[in-house]
Short mmCIF file of C-alpha atoms in Angstrom, two decimals:
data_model
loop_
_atom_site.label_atom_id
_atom_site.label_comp_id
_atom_site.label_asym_id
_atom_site.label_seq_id
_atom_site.Cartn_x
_atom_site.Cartn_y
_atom_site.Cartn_z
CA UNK E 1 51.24 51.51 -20.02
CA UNK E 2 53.85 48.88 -19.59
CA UNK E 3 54.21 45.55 -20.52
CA UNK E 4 55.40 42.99 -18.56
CA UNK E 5 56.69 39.62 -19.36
CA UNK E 6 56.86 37.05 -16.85
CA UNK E 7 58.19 33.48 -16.80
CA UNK E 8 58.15 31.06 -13.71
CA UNK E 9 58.01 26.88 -14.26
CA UNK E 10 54.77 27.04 -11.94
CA UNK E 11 52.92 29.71 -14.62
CA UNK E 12 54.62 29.47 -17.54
CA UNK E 13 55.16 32.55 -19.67
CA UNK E 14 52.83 35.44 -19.41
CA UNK E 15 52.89 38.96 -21.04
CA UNK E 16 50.35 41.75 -19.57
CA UNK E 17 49.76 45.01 -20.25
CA UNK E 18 48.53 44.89 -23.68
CA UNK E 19 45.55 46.48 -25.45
CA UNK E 20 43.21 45.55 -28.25
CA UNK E 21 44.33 47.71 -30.93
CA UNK E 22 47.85 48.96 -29.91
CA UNK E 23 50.24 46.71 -32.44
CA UNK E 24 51.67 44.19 -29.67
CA UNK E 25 49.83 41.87 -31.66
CA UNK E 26 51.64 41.73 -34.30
CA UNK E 27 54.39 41.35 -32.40
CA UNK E 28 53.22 38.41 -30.54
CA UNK E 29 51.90 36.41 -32.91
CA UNK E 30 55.06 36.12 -35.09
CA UNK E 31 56.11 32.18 -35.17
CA UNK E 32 60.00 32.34 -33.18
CA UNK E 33 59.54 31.95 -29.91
CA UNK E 34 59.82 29.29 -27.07
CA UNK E 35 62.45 27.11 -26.32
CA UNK E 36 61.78 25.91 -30.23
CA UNK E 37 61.80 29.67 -31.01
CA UNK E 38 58.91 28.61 -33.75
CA UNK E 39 55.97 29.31 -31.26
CA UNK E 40 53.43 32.06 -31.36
CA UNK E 41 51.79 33.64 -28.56
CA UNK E 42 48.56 32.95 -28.00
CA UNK E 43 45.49 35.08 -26.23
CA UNK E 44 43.93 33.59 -23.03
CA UNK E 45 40.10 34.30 -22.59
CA UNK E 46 40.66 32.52 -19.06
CA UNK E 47 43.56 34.23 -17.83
CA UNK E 48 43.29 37.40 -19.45
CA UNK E 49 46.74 37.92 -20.61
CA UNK E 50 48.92 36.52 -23.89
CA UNK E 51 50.66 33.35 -22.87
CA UNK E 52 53.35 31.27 -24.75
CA UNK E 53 52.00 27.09 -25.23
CA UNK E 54 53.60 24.69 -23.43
CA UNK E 55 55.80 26.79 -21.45
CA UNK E 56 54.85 25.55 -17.90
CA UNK E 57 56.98 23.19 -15.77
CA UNK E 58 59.91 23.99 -18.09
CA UNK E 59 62.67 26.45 -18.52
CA UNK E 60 62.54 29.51 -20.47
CA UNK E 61 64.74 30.07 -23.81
CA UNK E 62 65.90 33.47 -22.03
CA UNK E 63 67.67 34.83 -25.74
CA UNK E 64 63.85 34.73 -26.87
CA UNK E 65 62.57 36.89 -24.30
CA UNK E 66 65.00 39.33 -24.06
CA UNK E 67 64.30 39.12 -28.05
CA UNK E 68 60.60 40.10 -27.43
CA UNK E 69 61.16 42.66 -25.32
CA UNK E 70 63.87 44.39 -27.64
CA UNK E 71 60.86 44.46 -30.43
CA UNK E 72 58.47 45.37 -28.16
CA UNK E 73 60.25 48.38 -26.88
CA UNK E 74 61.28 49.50 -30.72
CA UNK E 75 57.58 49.36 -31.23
CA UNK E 76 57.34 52.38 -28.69
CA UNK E 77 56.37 50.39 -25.71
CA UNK E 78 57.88 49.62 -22.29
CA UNK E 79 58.65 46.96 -21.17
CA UNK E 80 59.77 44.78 -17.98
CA UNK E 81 61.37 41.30 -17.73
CA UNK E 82 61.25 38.63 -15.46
CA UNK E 83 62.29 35.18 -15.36
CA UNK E 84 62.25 32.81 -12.49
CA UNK E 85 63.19 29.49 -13.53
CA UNK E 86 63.50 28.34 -9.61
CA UNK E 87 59.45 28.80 -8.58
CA UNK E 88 58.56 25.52 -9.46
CA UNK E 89 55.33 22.93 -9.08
CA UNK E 90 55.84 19.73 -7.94
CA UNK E 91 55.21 16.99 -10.67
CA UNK E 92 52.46 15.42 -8.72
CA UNK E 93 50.60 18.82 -8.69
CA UNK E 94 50.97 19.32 -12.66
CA UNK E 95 50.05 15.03 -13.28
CA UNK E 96 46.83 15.96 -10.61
CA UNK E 97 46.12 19.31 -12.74
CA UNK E 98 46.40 17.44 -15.84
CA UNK E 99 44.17 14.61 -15.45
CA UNK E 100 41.56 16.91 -14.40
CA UNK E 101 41.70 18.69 -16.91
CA UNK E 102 41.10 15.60 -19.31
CA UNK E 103 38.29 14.73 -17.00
CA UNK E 104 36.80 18.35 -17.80
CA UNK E 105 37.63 18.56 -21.69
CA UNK E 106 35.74 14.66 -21.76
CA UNK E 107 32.47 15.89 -20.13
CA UNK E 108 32.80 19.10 -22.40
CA UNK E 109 33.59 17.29 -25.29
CA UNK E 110 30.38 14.96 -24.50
CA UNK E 111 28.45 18.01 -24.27
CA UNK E 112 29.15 19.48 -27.46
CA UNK E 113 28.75 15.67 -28.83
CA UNK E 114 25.29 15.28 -27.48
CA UNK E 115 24.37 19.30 -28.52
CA UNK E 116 25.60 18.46 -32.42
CA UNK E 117 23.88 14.91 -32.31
CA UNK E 118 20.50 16.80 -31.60
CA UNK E 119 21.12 19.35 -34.24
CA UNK E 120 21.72 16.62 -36.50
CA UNK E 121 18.50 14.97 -35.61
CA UNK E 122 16.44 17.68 -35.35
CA UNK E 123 17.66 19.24 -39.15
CA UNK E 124 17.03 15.97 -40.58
CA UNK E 125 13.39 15.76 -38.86
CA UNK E 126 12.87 19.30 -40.81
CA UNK E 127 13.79 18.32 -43.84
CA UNK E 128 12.03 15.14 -43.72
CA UNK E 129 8.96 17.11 -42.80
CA UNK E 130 9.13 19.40 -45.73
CA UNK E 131 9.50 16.35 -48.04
CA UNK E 132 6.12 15.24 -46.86
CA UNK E 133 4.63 17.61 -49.41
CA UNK E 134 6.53 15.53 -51.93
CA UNK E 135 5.69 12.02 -51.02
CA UNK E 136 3.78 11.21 -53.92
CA UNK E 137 6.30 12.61 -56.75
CA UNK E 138 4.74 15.36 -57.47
CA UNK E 139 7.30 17.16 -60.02
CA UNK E 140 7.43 21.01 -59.81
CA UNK E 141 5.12 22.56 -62.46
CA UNK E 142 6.73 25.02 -64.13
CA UNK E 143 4.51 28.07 -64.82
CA UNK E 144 1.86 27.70 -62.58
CA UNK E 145 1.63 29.80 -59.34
CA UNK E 146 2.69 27.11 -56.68
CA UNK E 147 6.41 27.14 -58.91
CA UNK E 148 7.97 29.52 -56.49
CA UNK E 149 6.83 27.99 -53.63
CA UNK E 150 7.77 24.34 -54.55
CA UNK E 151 11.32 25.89 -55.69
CA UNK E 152 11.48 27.21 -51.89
CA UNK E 153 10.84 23.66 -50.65
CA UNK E 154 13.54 21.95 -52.59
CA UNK E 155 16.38 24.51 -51.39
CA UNK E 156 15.28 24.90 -47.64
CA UNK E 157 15.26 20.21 -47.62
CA UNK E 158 18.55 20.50 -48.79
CA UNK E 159 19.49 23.35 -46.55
CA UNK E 160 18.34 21.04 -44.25
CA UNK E 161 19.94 17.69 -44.68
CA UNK E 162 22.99 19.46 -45.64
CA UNK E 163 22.93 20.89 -41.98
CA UNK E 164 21.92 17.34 -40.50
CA UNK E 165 25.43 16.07 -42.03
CA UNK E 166 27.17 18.48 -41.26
CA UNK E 167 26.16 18.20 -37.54
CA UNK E 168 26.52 14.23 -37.56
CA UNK E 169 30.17 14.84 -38.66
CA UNK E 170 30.72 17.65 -35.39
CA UNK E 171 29.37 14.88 -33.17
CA UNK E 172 31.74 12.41 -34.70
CA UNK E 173 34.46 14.60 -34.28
CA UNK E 174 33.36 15.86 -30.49
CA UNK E 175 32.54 11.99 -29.85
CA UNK E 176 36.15 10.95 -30.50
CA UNK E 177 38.04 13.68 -29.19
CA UNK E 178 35.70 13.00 -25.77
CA UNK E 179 36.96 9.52 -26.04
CA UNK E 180 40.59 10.38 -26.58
CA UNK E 181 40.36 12.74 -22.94
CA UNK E 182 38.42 10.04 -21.01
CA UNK E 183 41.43 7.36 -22.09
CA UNK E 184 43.92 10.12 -20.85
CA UNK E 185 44.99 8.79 -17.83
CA UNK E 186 44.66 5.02 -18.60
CA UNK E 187 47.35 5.50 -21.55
CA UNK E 188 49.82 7.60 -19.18
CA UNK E 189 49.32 4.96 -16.59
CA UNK E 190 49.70 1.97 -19.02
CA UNK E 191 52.31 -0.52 -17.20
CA UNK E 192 54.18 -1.23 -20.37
CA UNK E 193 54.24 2.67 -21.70
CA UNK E 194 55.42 3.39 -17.93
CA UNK E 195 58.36 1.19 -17.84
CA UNK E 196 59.60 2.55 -20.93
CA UNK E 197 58.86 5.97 -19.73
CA UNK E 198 61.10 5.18 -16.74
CA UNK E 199 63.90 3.87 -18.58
CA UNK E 200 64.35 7.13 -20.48
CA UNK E 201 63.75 9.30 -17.37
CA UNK E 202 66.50 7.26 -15.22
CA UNK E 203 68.97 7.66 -18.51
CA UNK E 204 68.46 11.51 -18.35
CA UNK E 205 69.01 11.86 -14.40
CA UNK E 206 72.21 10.44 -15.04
CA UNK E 207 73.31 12.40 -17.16
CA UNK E 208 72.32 15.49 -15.14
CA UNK E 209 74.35 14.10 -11.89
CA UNK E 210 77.26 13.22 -14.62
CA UNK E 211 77.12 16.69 -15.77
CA UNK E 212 77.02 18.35 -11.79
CA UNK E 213 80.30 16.32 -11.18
CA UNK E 214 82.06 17.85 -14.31
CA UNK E 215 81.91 15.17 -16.26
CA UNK E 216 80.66 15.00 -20.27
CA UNK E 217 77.00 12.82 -21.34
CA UNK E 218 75.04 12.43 -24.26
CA UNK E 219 78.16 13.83 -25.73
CA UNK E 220 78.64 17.43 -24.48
CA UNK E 221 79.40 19.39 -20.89
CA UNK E 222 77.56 21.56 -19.24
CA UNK E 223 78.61 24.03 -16.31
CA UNK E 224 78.51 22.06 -12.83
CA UNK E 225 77.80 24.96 -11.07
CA UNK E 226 74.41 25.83 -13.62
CA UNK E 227 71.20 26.27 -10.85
CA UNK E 228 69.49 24.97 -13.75
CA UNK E 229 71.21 21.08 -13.15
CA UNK E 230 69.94 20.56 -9.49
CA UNK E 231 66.24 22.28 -10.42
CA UNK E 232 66.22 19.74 -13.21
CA UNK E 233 67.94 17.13 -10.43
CA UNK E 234 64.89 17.63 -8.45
CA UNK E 235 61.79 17.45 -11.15
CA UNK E 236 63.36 14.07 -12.35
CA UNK E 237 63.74 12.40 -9.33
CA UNK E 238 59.97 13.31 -8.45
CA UNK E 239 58.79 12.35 -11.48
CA UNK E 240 60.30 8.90 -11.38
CA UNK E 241 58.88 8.47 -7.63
CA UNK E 242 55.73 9.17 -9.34
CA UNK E 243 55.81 6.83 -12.45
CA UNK E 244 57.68 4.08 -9.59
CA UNK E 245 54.42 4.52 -7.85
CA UNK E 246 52.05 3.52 -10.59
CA UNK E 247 54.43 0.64 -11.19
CA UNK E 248 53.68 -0.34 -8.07
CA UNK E 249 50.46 -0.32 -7.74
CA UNK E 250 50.11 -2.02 -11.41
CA UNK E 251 51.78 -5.03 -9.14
CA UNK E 252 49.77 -5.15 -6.99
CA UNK E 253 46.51 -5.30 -9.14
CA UNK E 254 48.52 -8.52 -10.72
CA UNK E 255 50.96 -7.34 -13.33
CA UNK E 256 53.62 -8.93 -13.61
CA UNK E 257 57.54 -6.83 -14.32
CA UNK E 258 59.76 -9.23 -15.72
CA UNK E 259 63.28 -9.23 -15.79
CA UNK E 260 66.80 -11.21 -16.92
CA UNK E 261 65.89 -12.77 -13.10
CA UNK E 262 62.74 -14.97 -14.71
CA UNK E 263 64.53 -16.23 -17.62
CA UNK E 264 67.31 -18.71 -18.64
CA UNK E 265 67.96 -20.00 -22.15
CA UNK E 266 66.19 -22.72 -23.00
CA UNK E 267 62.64 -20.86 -21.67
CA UNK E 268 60.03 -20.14 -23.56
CA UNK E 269 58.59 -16.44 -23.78
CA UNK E 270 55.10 -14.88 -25.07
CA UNK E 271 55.78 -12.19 -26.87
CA UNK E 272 53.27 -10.23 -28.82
CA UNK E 273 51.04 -12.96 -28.99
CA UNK E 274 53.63 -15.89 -30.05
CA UNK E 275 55.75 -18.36 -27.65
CA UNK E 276 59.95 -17.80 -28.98
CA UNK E 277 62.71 -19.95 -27.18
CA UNK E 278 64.80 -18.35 -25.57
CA UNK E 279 68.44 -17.89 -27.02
CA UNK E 280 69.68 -15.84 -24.53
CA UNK E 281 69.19 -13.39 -21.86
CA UNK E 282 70.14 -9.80 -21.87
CA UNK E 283 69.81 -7.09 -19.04
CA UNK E 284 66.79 -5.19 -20.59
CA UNK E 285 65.76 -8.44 -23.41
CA UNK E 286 65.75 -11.87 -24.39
CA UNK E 287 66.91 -12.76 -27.50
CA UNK E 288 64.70 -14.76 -29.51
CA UNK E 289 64.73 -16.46 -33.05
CA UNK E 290 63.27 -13.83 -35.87
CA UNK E 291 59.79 -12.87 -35.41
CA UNK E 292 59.32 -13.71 -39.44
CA UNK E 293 59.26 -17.24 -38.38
CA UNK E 294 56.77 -17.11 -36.48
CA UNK E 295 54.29 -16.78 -39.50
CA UNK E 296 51.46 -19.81 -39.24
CA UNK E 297 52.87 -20.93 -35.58
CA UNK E 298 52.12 -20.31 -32.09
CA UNK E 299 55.48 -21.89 -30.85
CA UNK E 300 58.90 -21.04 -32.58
CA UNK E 301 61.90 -23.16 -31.60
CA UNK E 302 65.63 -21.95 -31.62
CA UNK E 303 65.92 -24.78 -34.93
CA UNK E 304 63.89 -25.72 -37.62
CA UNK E 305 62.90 -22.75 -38.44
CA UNK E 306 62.73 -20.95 -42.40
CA UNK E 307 65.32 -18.08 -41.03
CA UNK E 308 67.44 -19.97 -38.18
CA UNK E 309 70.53 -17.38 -38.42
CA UNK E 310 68.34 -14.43 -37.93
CA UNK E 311 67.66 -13.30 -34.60
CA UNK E 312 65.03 -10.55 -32.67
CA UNK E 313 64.86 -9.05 -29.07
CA UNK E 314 61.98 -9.37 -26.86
CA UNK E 315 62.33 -5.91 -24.39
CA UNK E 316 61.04 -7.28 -20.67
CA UNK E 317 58.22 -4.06 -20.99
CA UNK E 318 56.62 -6.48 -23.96
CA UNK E 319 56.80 -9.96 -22.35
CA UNK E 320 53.36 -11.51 -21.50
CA UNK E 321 54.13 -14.89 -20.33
CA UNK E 322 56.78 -17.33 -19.19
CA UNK E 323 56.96 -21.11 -19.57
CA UNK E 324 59.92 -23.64 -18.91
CA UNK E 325 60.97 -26.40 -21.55
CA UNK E 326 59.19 -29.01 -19.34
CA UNK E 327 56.20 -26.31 -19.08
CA UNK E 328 56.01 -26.25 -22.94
CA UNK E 329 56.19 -30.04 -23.71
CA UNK E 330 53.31 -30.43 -21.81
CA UNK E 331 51.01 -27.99 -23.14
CA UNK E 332 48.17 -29.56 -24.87
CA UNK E 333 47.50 -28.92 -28.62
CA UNK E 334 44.44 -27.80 -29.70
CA UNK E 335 43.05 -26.31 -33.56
CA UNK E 336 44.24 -22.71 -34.50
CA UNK E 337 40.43 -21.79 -34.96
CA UNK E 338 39.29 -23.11 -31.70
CA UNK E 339 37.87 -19.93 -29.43
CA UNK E 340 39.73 -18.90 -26.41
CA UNK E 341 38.96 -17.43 -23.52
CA UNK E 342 40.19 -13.45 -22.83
CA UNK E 343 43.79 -13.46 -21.76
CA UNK E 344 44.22 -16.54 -21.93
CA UNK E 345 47.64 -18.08 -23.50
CA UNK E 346 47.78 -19.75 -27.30
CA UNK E 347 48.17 -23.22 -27.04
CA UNK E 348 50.79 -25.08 -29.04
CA UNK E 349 49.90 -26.19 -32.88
CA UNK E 350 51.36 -28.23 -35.15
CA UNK E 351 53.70 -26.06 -37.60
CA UNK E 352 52.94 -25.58 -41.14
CA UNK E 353 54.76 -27.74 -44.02
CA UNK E 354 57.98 -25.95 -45.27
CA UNK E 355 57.43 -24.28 -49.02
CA UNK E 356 58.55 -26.42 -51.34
CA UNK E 357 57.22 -29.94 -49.98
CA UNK E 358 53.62 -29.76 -50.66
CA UNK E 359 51.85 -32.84 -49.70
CA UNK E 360 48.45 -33.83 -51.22
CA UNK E 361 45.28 -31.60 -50.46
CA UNK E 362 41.75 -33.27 -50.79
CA UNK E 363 39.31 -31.45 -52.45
CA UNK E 364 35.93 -31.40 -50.74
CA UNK E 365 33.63 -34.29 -50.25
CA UNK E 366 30.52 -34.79 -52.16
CA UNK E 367 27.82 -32.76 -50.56
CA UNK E 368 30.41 -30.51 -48.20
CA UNK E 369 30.37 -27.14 -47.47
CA UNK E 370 31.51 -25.11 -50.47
CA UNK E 371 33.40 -22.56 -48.01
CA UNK E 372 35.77 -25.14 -46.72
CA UNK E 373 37.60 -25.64 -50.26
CA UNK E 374 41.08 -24.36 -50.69
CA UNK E 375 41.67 -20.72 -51.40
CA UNK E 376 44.62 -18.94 -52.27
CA UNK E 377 45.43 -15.29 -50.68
CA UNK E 378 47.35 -12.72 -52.88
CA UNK E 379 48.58 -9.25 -52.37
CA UNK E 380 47.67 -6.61 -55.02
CA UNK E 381 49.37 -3.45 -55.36
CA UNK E 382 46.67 -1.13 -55.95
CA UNK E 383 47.23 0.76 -59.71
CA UNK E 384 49.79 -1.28 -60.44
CA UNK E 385 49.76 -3.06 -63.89
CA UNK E 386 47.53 -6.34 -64.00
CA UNK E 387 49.99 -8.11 -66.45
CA UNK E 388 52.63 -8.54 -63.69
CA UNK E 389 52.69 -12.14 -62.29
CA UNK E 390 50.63 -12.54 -59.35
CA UNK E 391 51.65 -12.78 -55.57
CA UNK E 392 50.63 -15.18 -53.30
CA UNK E 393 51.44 -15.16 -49.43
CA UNK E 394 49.09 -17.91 -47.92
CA UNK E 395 46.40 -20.99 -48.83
CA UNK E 396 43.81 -21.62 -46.66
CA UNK E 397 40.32 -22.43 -46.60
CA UNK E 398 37.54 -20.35 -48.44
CA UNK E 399 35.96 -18.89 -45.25
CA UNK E 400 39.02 -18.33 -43.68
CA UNK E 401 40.08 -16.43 -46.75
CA UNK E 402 36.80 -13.99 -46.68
CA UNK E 403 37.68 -13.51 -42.88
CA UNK E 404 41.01 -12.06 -43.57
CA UNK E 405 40.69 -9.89 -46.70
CA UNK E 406 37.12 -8.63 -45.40
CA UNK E 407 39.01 -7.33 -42.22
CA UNK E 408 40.21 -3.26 -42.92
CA UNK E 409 43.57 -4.13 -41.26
CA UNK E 410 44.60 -6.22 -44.45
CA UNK E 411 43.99 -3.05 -46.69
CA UNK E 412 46.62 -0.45 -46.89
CA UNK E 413 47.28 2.68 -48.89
CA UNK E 414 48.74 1.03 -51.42
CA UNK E 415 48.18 -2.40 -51.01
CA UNK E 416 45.30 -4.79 -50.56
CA UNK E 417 44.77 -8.76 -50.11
CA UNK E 418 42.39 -10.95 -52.35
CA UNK E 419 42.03 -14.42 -52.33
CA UNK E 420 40.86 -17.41 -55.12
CA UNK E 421 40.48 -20.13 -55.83
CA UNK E 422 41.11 -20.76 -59.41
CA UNK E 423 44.58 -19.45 -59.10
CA UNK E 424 46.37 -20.96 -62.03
CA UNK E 425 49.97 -22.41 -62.02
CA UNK E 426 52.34 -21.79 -59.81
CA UNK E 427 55.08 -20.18 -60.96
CA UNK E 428 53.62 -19.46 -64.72
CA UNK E 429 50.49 -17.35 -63.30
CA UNK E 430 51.31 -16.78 -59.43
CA UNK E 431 54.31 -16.72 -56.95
CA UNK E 432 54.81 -17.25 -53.42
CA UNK E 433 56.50 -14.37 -52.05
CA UNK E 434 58.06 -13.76 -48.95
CA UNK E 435 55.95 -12.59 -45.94
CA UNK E 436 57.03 -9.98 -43.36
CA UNK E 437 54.81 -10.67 -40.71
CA UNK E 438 52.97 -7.57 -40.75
CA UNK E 439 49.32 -9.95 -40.95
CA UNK E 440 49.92 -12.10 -38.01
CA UNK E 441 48.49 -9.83 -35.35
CA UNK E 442 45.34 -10.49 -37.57
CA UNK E 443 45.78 -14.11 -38.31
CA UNK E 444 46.21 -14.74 -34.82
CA UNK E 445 43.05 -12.93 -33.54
CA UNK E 446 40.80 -14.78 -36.24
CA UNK E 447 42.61 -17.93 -35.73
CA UNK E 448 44.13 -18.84 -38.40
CA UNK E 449 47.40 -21.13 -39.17
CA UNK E 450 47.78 -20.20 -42.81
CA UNK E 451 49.94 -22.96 -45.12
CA UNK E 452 52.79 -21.77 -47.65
CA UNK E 453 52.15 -24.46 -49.85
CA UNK E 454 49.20 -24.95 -52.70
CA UNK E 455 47.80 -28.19 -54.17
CA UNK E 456 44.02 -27.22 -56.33
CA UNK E 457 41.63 -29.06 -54.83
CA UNK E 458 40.27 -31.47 -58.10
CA UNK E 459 37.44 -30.55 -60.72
CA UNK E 460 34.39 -32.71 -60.49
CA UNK E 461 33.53 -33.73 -64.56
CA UNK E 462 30.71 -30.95 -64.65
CA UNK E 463 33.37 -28.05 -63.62
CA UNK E 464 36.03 -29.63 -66.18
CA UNK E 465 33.71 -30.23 -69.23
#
């Protein structure tokens, strides 16, 4: 029998003509093919047929093929190739295939979710059942004829609840990877992911009509007369009409593309949360004052700030908001902690005091709330030796404190954040060290202006005796 193997962009590639049991497998399954030439073939229940992964809507590595074929035909068998890198799908065809196929993996995904998440109940329910017999605390007796049985029980409950975990982690698993499908086409359509998307896509269509005129990009040549160059020609420019259209309609559901057009220096522009001067304007940014100064603030100015001859870009893709000078002079201040509405902008607050000019912190009032004393937040290396001087990155209140190092984002392999209040002495016991910004996303969404200064509130005479 022969075997043929077939590549076409609209198919990918297929090999048929095999047999259980005939030593193509071996063959097949060997990791150095594709254009990668590290990829295995794969069987296909649903087509019936080998086929190589993620060999559709691209070119074949032809060297790999005619590889295949070599091995196959030493192996005794023969063999036919064909490769047709011109029949082609259009790019809205494979997007439309796509997403419905993430539509049909999130119901089936849900399915098998819902099917493990019964399981799960239903072992549990069993080996609650059995436990019934147990309720009182009856031990087993050892010796007496009921021995066996009661040994029975104990094994098949903890057949059973093993089971009931085990299921409750498959419908965790099936639960998340039916979320991940759903969100499919809202992340490929995301405005900000599509802009950048299209940036690369026009880049690489340049080079391809560079290349068909003779000339060299991304620092080599390739034949103007390759077929391959206008094929490729034609799947780029259809799937930047595609992602062009989904810009579009993003516009007209109210977002908002910005562009060099909407700024001049002197504005002020919401990035990531934070409102940055201005400092210039660039074709595809805006070049604003270092994003580590905008620790504790909602507004950073081009002076005055902690690192005033460092600088950061703002792409346009990751702008949320414009406001003039006059615009930002008149927005009204209001307290770090005070609850805003969804998508609404940060107002402006007053900035911290610079390290290094501390100014006098009360201690609480007779009779006040306990969590509003002053706390101090540290950064702890975790295994690290407990000898080494302590680290300190913010002060702030006692509840604010608990907000931040209770919140998982705060916790990393290596690292974790503590507070107290009882810190000791600055510079004998703790330092401040400096602070990379890496918190604010957090800070920001729990509202809090953190200071980088430390005064301990006083001792009543109880707490110092």
């Amino acid at each position: 029998m022969t075997i043929e193997i077939t590549h076409t962009r609209r198919e990918g590639t297929l090999i048929e003509g095999t047999s259980r049991g005939d030593g193509s497998a071996e063959i097949l399954k060997l990791r150095e093919y594709g254009r990668t030439q590290r990829q295995p073939f794969r069987w296909s229940r649903n087509l019936d047929c080998w086929y190589l992964p993620h060999s559709r809507d691209h070119a074949t590595y032809t060297p790999s093929l005619e590889r295949l074929a070599q091995r196959l035909r030493d192996a005794g068998f023969e063999v036919t190739l064909t490769i047709d890198n011109a029949d082609r799908r259009s790019f809205s065809e494979a997007q439309e295939e796509r997403e419905e196929k993430a539509e049909g993996r999130a119901e089936r995904f849900s399915g098998y979710a819902a099917t493990a998440a019964r399981n799960s109940e239903g072992a549990w329910k069993k080996s609650h059942e059995i436990s019934e017999r147990f309720a009182g605390g009856q031990p087993i007796l050892i010796g007496h004829h009921s021995e066996g049985r009661a040994r029975r029980d104990h094994a098949r409950m903890d057949d059973a609840m093993r089971k009931s975990i085990g299921e409750q982690d498959r419908a965790a698993h099936w639960t998340g990877r039916a979320q991940a499908a759903a969100n499919y086409q809202q992340f490929k359509k995301d405005p900000g992911r599509t802009l950048r998307r299209l940036d690369k896509l026009r880049a690489d269509l340049r080079a391809v009509e560079k290349w068909q005129r003779g000339e060299s990009a991304k620092g080599f040549s390739r034949n103007p007369a390759d077929p391959e160059l206008k094929t490729e020609h034609q799947e780029l420019a259809e799937e930047i009409a595609h992602w062009e259209k989904v810009i579009k309609d993003a516009e007209a559901e109210g977002f908002k593309v910005w562009s060099r057009a909407d700024f001049t220096r002197g504005d002020f522009v919401l990035y990531r949360g934070t409102w940055y001067e201005v400092l210039r304007v660039n074709p595809k940014s805006v070049t604003i004052p270092h994003i580590h100064n905008s620790i504790g603030k909602r507004i950073v100015r081009a002076t005055g700030n902690q690192y005033d001859d460092w600088t950061w870009t703002a792409p346009y893709d990751g702008v949320s908001g414009r406001k003039s000078a006059a615009e930002m002079q008149q927005t009204p201040q209001a307290p770090a902690n005070e609850p805003q509405e969804p998508g609404e902008q940060s107002p402006a607050v007053e900035e911290p005091v610079p390290v290094g000019k501390p100014t006098p912190a009360a201690g609480p009032a007779a009779g006040a709330n306990s969590q509003d004393g002053m706390a101090l937040v540290l950064i702890a290396s975790k295994g690290s030796n407990r000898s080494r001087k302590r680290r300190a990155l913010w002060a702030m209140t006692r509840r604010e404190a608990q907000a931040v190092c209770g919140d998982p984002r705060t916790s990393g392999r290596s690292y974790m954040l503590t507070w107290t209040d009882r810190p000791g002495t600055e510079d004998a016991d703790w330092e401040w060290i400096p602070d990379n910004g890496s918190h604010a996303p957090v800070l920001d969404e729990l509202g809090i202006t953190p200071r980088r200064e430390w005064t301990a509130a006083p001792q009543s005479p109880a707490e110092a005796a």
